[in-house]
């Protein structure tokens, strides 16, 4: 403080106002500018997220409209189950793997497939349920002593 008092009035004003300006610059650089930069950055992120939200809301409305317009596929469940199963076996090239087909009354069939391609069997089962509206029960799959991808299948198919 003694040093400050030895300065001329003009120098004291210069040191005093220079100190105030230096403090203001430090406050700006260390506090205000980082806050302002973060504020701008987050405003850009918010604007981007709002844009994404609006797009998703529009798409959601379109999806809901499409879902309402979607028509369930027509199930062709006409014909007896044995004919439907044979048609599906033929479609998925599983007919040669059919070892046994036994009637279980008017609405059911028991099947045995040996050494069948597992992917085709799964597609076959899916088609029976979705396209022909047949229920699959007592399903047993086994790949004992088989090559990878091949299985033995025993199942009962019934009309829903």
PDB file of C-alpha atoms in Angstrom:
ATOM      1  CA  UNK A   1       0.000   0.000   0.000  1.00  0.00           C
ATOM      2  CA  UNK A   2       2.949   2.278   0.655  1.00  0.00           C
ATOM      3  CA  UNK A   3       4.039   1.802  -2.948  1.00  0.00           C
ATOM      4  CA  UNK A   4       0.597   2.881  -4.186  1.00  0.00           C
ATOM      5  CA  UNK A   5       0.712   6.084  -2.120  1.00  0.00           C
ATOM      6  CA  UNK A   6       4.108   7.055  -3.606  1.00  0.00           C
ATOM      7  CA  UNK A   7       2.588   7.149  -7.109  1.00  0.00           C
ATOM      8  CA  UNK A   8       1.369  10.349  -8.670  1.00  0.00           C
ATOM      9  CA  UNK A   9      -2.428  10.813  -8.845  1.00  0.00           C
ATOM     10  CA  UNK A  10      -2.389  10.087 -12.555  1.00  0.00           C
ATOM     11  CA  UNK A  11      -0.450   6.806 -12.041  1.00  0.00           C
ATOM     12  CA  UNK A  12      -2.725   5.843  -9.151  1.00  0.00           C
ATOM     13  CA  UNK A  13      -5.776   6.232 -11.408  1.00  0.00           C
ATOM     14  CA  UNK A  14      -4.042   4.189 -14.095  1.00  0.00           C
ATOM     15  CA  UNK A  15      -3.198   1.371 -11.636  1.00  0.00           C
ATOM     16  CA  UNK A  16      -6.673   1.488 -10.035  1.00  0.00           C
ATOM     17  CA  UNK A  17      -8.646   1.388 -13.282  1.00  0.00           C
ATOM     18  CA  UNK A  18      -6.193  -1.052 -14.871  1.00  0.00           C
ATOM     19  CA  UNK A  19      -6.699  -3.408 -11.912  1.00  0.00           C
ATOM     20  CA  UNK A  20     -10.472  -3.160 -12.270  1.00  0.00           C
ATOM     21  CA  UNK A  21     -10.217  -3.885 -16.000  1.00  0.00           C
ATOM     22  CA  UNK A  22      -7.866  -6.842 -15.350  1.00  0.00           C
ATOM     23  CA  UNK A  23     -10.298  -8.267 -12.773  1.00  0.00           C
ATOM     24  CA  UNK A  24     -13.218  -7.835 -15.199  1.00  0.00           C
ATOM     25  CA  UNK A  25     -11.263  -9.570 -17.993  1.00  0.00           C
ATOM     26  CA  UNK A  26     -10.396 -12.478 -15.683  1.00  0.00           C
ATOM     27  CA  UNK A  27     -14.028 -12.799 -14.570  1.00  0.00           C
ATOM     28  CA  UNK A  28     -15.098 -12.767 -18.224  1.00  0.00           C
ATOM     29  CA  UNK A  29     -12.526 -15.363 -19.305  1.00  0.00           C
ATOM     30  CA  UNK A  30     -12.868 -17.687 -16.324  1.00  0.00           C
ATOM     31  CA  UNK A  31     -16.595 -17.480 -15.531  1.00  0.00           C
ATOM     32  CA  UNK A  32     -18.862 -15.758 -18.020  1.00  0.00           C
ATOM     33  CA  UNK A  33     -17.400 -16.970 -21.330  1.00  0.00           C
ATOM     34  CA  UNK A  34     -17.431 -20.692 -20.378  1.00  0.00           C
ATOM     35  CA  UNK A  35     -21.010 -20.365 -19.141  1.00  0.00           C
ATOM     36  CA  UNK A  36     -22.039 -18.558 -22.318  1.00  0.00           C
ATOM     37  CA  UNK A  37     -20.284 -21.150 -24.510  1.00  0.00           C
ATOM     38  CA  UNK A  38     -21.996 -24.030 -22.688  1.00  0.00           C
ATOM     39  CA  UNK A  39     -25.307 -22.225 -22.974  1.00  0.00           C
ATOM     40  CA  UNK A  40     -24.897 -21.903 -26.766  1.00  0.00           C
ATOM     41  CA  UNK A  41     -23.765 -25.534 -27.090  1.00  0.00           C
ATOM     42  CA  UNK A  42     -26.723 -26.868 -25.105  1.00  0.00           C
ATOM     43  CA  UNK A  43     -29.167 -24.662 -27.005  1.00  0.00           C
ATOM     44  CA  UNK A  44     -27.901 -26.224 -30.256  1.00  0.00           C
ATOM     45  CA  UNK A  45     -28.293 -29.724 -28.780  1.00  0.00           C
ATOM     46  CA  UNK A  46     -31.814 -28.903 -27.585  1.00  0.00           C
ATOM     47  CA  UNK A  47     -32.765 -27.536 -31.024  1.00  0.00           C
ATOM     48  CA  UNK A  48     -31.421 -30.701 -32.645  1.00  0.00           C
ATOM     49  CA  UNK A  49     -33.322 -32.914 -30.190  1.00  0.00           C
ATOM     50  CA  UNK A  50     -36.527 -30.927 -30.760  1.00  0.00           C
ATOM     51  CA  UNK A  51     -36.130 -31.424 -34.487  1.00  0.00           C
ATOM     52  CA  UNK A  52     -35.602 -35.151 -33.978  1.00  0.00           C
ATOM     53  CA  UNK A  53     -38.630 -35.296 -31.671  1.00  0.00           C
ATOM     54  CA  UNK A  54     -40.850 -33.582 -34.246  1.00  0.00           C
ATOM     55  CA  UNK A  55     -39.677 -35.967 -36.958  1.00  0.00           C
ATOM     56  CA  UNK A  56     -40.300 -38.980 -34.725  1.00  0.00           C
ATOM     57  CA  UNK A  57     -43.762 -37.712 -33.767  1.00  0.00           C
ATOM     58  CA  UNK A  58     -44.680 -37.356 -37.456  1.00  0.00           C
ATOM     59  CA  UNK A  59     -43.350 -40.836 -38.163  1.00  0.00           C
ATOM     60  CA  UNK A  60     -45.238 -42.221 -35.162  1.00  0.00           C
ATOM     61  CA  UNK A  61     -48.499 -40.844 -36.545  1.00  0.00           C
ATOM     62  CA  UNK A  62     -47.723 -42.430 -39.925  1.00  0.00           C
ATOM     63  CA  UNK A  63     -46.875 -45.779 -38.295  1.00  0.00           C
ATOM     64  CA  UNK A  64     -50.129 -45.736 -36.326  1.00  0.00           C
ATOM     65  CA  UNK A  65     -52.080 -45.024 -39.521  1.00  0.00           C
ATOM     66  CA  UNK A  66     -50.309 -47.880 -41.297  1.00  0.00           C
ATOM     67  CA  UNK A  67     -50.947 -50.225 -38.391  1.00  0.00           C
ATOM     68  CA  UNK A  68     -54.632 -49.407 -38.497  1.00  0.00           C
ATOM     69  CA  UNK A  69     -54.707 -49.948 -42.259  1.00  0.00           C
ATOM     70  CA  UNK A  70     -52.793 -53.208 -42.069  1.00  0.00           C
ATOM     71  CA  UNK A  71     -54.976 -56.123 -42.883  1.00  0.00           C
ATOM     72  CA  UNK A  72     -54.253 -59.416 -41.227  1.00  0.00           C
ATOM     73  CA  UNK A  73     -53.228 -62.013 -43.777  1.00  0.00           C
ATOM     74  CA  UNK A  74     -55.999 -64.242 -44.905  1.00  0.00           C
ATOM     75  CA  UNK A  75     -55.590 -67.658 -43.401  1.00  0.00           C
ATOM     76  CA  UNK A  76     -56.353 -70.413 -45.808  1.00  0.00           C
ATOM     77  CA  UNK A  77     -57.653 -72.937 -43.345  1.00  0.00           C
ATOM     78  CA  UNK A  78     -60.070 -74.515 -45.783  1.00  0.00           C
ATOM     79  CA  UNK A  79     -59.465 -78.169 -46.437  1.00  0.00           C
ATOM     80  CA  UNK A  80     -58.644 -80.888 -44.019  1.00  0.00           C
ATOM     81  CA  UNK A  81     -55.485 -80.636 -41.927  1.00  0.00           C
ATOM     82  CA  UNK A  82     -53.795 -83.533 -43.709  1.00  0.00           C
ATOM     83  CA  UNK A  83     -54.019 -81.788 -47.078  1.00  0.00           C
ATOM     84  CA  UNK A  84     -52.719 -78.537 -45.581  1.00  0.00           C
ATOM     85  CA  UNK A  85     -49.803 -80.319 -43.912  1.00  0.00           C
ATOM     86  CA  UNK A  86     -48.910 -82.174 -47.115  1.00  0.00           C
ATOM     87  CA  UNK A  87     -49.019 -78.918 -49.082  1.00  0.00           C
ATOM     88  CA  UNK A  88     -46.722 -77.254 -46.568  1.00  0.00           C
ATOM     89  CA  UNK A  89     -44.349 -80.255 -46.508  1.00  0.00           C
ATOM     90  CA  UNK A  90     -44.137 -80.031 -50.293  1.00  0.00           C
ATOM     91  CA  UNK A  91     -43.505 -76.259 -50.139  1.00  0.00           C
ATOM     92  CA  UNK A  92     -40.585 -76.634 -47.730  1.00  0.00           C
ATOM     93  CA  UNK A  93     -39.215 -79.757 -49.483  1.00  0.00           C
ATOM     94  CA  UNK A  94     -39.724 -81.909 -46.409  1.00  0.00           C
ATOM     95  CA  UNK A  95     -41.934 -84.546 -48.057  1.00  0.00           C
ATOM     96  CA  UNK A  96     -38.976 -86.929 -48.650  1.00  0.00           C
ATOM     97  CA  UNK A  97     -38.145 -86.679 -44.912  1.00  0.00           C
ATOM     98  CA  UNK A  98     -41.666 -87.682 -43.861  1.00  0.00           C
ATOM     99  CA  UNK A  99     -41.423 -91.078 -42.218  1.00  0.00           C
ATOM    100  CA  UNK A 100     -44.937 -91.361 -40.850  1.00  0.00           C
ATOM    101  CA  UNK A 101     -48.233 -89.458 -41.006  1.00  0.00           C
ATOM    102  CA  UNK A 102     -51.046 -90.790 -38.857  1.00  0.00           C
ATOM    103  CA  UNK A 103     -54.553 -89.372 -38.546  1.00  0.00           C
ATOM    104  CA  UNK A 104     -55.666 -88.337 -35.066  1.00  0.00           C
ATOM    105  CA  UNK A 105     -59.370 -87.972 -35.789  1.00  0.00           C
ATOM    106  CA  UNK A 106     -60.972 -85.450 -38.134  1.00  0.00           C
ATOM    107  CA  UNK A 107     -58.970 -82.482 -36.882  1.00  0.00           C
ATOM    108  CA  UNK A 108     -55.526 -83.851 -36.045  1.00  0.00           C
ATOM    109  CA  UNK A 109     -52.446 -85.510 -37.530  1.00  0.00           C
ATOM    110  CA  UNK A 110     -49.344 -87.034 -35.984  1.00  0.00           C
ATOM    111  CA  UNK A 111     -46.138 -86.558 -38.026  1.00  0.00           C
ATOM    112  CA  UNK A 112     -42.658 -88.013 -37.841  1.00  0.00           C
ATOM    113  CA  UNK A 113     -39.825 -86.450 -39.866  1.00  0.00           C
ATOM    114  CA  UNK A 114     -36.370 -88.054 -39.950  1.00  0.00           C
ATOM    115  CA  UNK A 115     -33.100 -86.264 -40.714  1.00  0.00           C
ATOM    116  CA  UNK A 116     -34.854 -83.043 -41.810  1.00  0.00           C
ATOM    117  CA  UNK A 117     -33.232 -79.655 -42.338  1.00  0.00           C
ATOM    118  CA  UNK A 118     -33.858 -77.703 -39.112  1.00  0.00           C
ATOM    119  CA  UNK A 119     -34.349 -74.343 -40.858  1.00  0.00           C
ATOM    120  CA  UNK A 120     -36.980 -75.785 -43.173  1.00  0.00           C
ATOM    121  CA  UNK A 121     -38.730 -77.476 -40.263  1.00  0.00           C
ATOM    122  CA  UNK A 122     -39.002 -74.183 -38.389  1.00  0.00           C
ATOM    123  CA  UNK A 123     -40.398 -72.454 -41.488  1.00  0.00           C
ATOM    124  CA  UNK A 124     -42.800 -75.363 -41.997  1.00  0.00           C
ATOM    125  CA  UNK A 125     -44.058 -75.056 -38.401  1.00  0.00           C
ATOM    126  CA  UNK A 126     -44.412 -71.302 -38.749  1.00  0.00           C
ATOM    127  CA  UNK A 127     -46.437 -71.680 -41.927  1.00  0.00           C
ATOM    128  CA  UNK A 128     -48.756 -74.205 -40.306  1.00  0.00           C
ATOM    129  CA  UNK A 129     -49.562 -71.790 -37.501  1.00  0.00           C
ATOM    130  CA  UNK A 130     -49.663 -68.478 -39.355  1.00  0.00           C
ATOM    131  CA  UNK A 131     -50.959 -69.378 -42.810  1.00  0.00           C
ATOM    132  CA  UNK A 132     -53.132 -72.422 -42.126  1.00  0.00           C
ATOM    133  CA  UNK A 133     -54.164 -71.609 -38.546  1.00  0.00           C
ATOM    134  CA  UNK A 134     -53.189 -75.046 -37.269  1.00  0.00           C
ATOM    135  CA  UNK A 135     -51.997 -75.642 -33.708  1.00  0.00           C
ATOM    136  CA  UNK A 136     -48.828 -77.589 -33.016  1.00  0.00           C
ATOM    137  CA  UNK A 137     -48.731 -79.737 -29.905  1.00  0.00           C
ATOM    138  CA  UNK A 138     -46.500 -82.471 -28.532  1.00  0.00           C
ATOM    139  CA  UNK A 139     -43.501 -81.182 -30.464  1.00  0.00           C
ATOM    140  CA  UNK A 140     -40.296 -83.176 -29.938  1.00  0.00           C
ATOM    141  CA  UNK A 141     -37.097 -82.255 -31.780  1.00  0.00           C
ATOM    142  CA  UNK A 142     -33.923 -84.273 -31.499  1.00  0.00           C
ATOM    143  CA  UNK A 143     -30.549 -83.985 -33.207  1.00  0.00           C
ATOM    144  CA  UNK A 144     -28.906 -86.989 -31.554  1.00  0.00           C
ATOM    145  CA  UNK A 145     -26.378 -88.619 -33.909  1.00  0.00           C
ATOM    146  CA  UNK A 146     -27.183 -86.116 -36.667  1.00  0.00           C
ATOM    147  CA  UNK A 147     -25.106 -83.721 -38.673  1.00  0.00           C
ATOM    148  CA  UNK A 148     -25.296 -80.088 -37.702  1.00  0.00           C
ATOM    149  CA  UNK A 149     -28.515 -78.541 -38.989  1.00  0.00           C
ATOM    150  CA  UNK A 150     -30.483 -81.783 -39.267  1.00  0.00           C
ATOM    151  CA  UNK A 151     -33.068 -83.053 -36.779  1.00  0.00           C
ATOM    152  CA  UNK A 152     -35.696 -85.681 -36.137  1.00  0.00           C
ATOM    153  CA  UNK A 153     -39.141 -84.275 -35.402  1.00  0.00           C
ATOM    154  CA  UNK A 154     -42.307 -85.756 -33.913  1.00  0.00           C
ATOM    155  CA  UNK A 155     -45.376 -83.562 -33.551  1.00  0.00           C
ATOM    156  CA  UNK A 156     -49.129 -83.448 -33.509  1.00  0.00           C
ATOM    157  CA  UNK A 157     -50.969 -80.888 -35.606  1.00  0.00           C
ATOM    158  CA  UNK A 158     -54.558 -79.927 -34.770  1.00  0.00           C
ATOM    159  CA  UNK A 159     -57.057 -77.475 -36.194  1.00  0.00           C
ATOM    160  CA  UNK A 160     -57.505 -74.397 -33.961  1.00  0.00           C
TER     161      UNK A 160
END
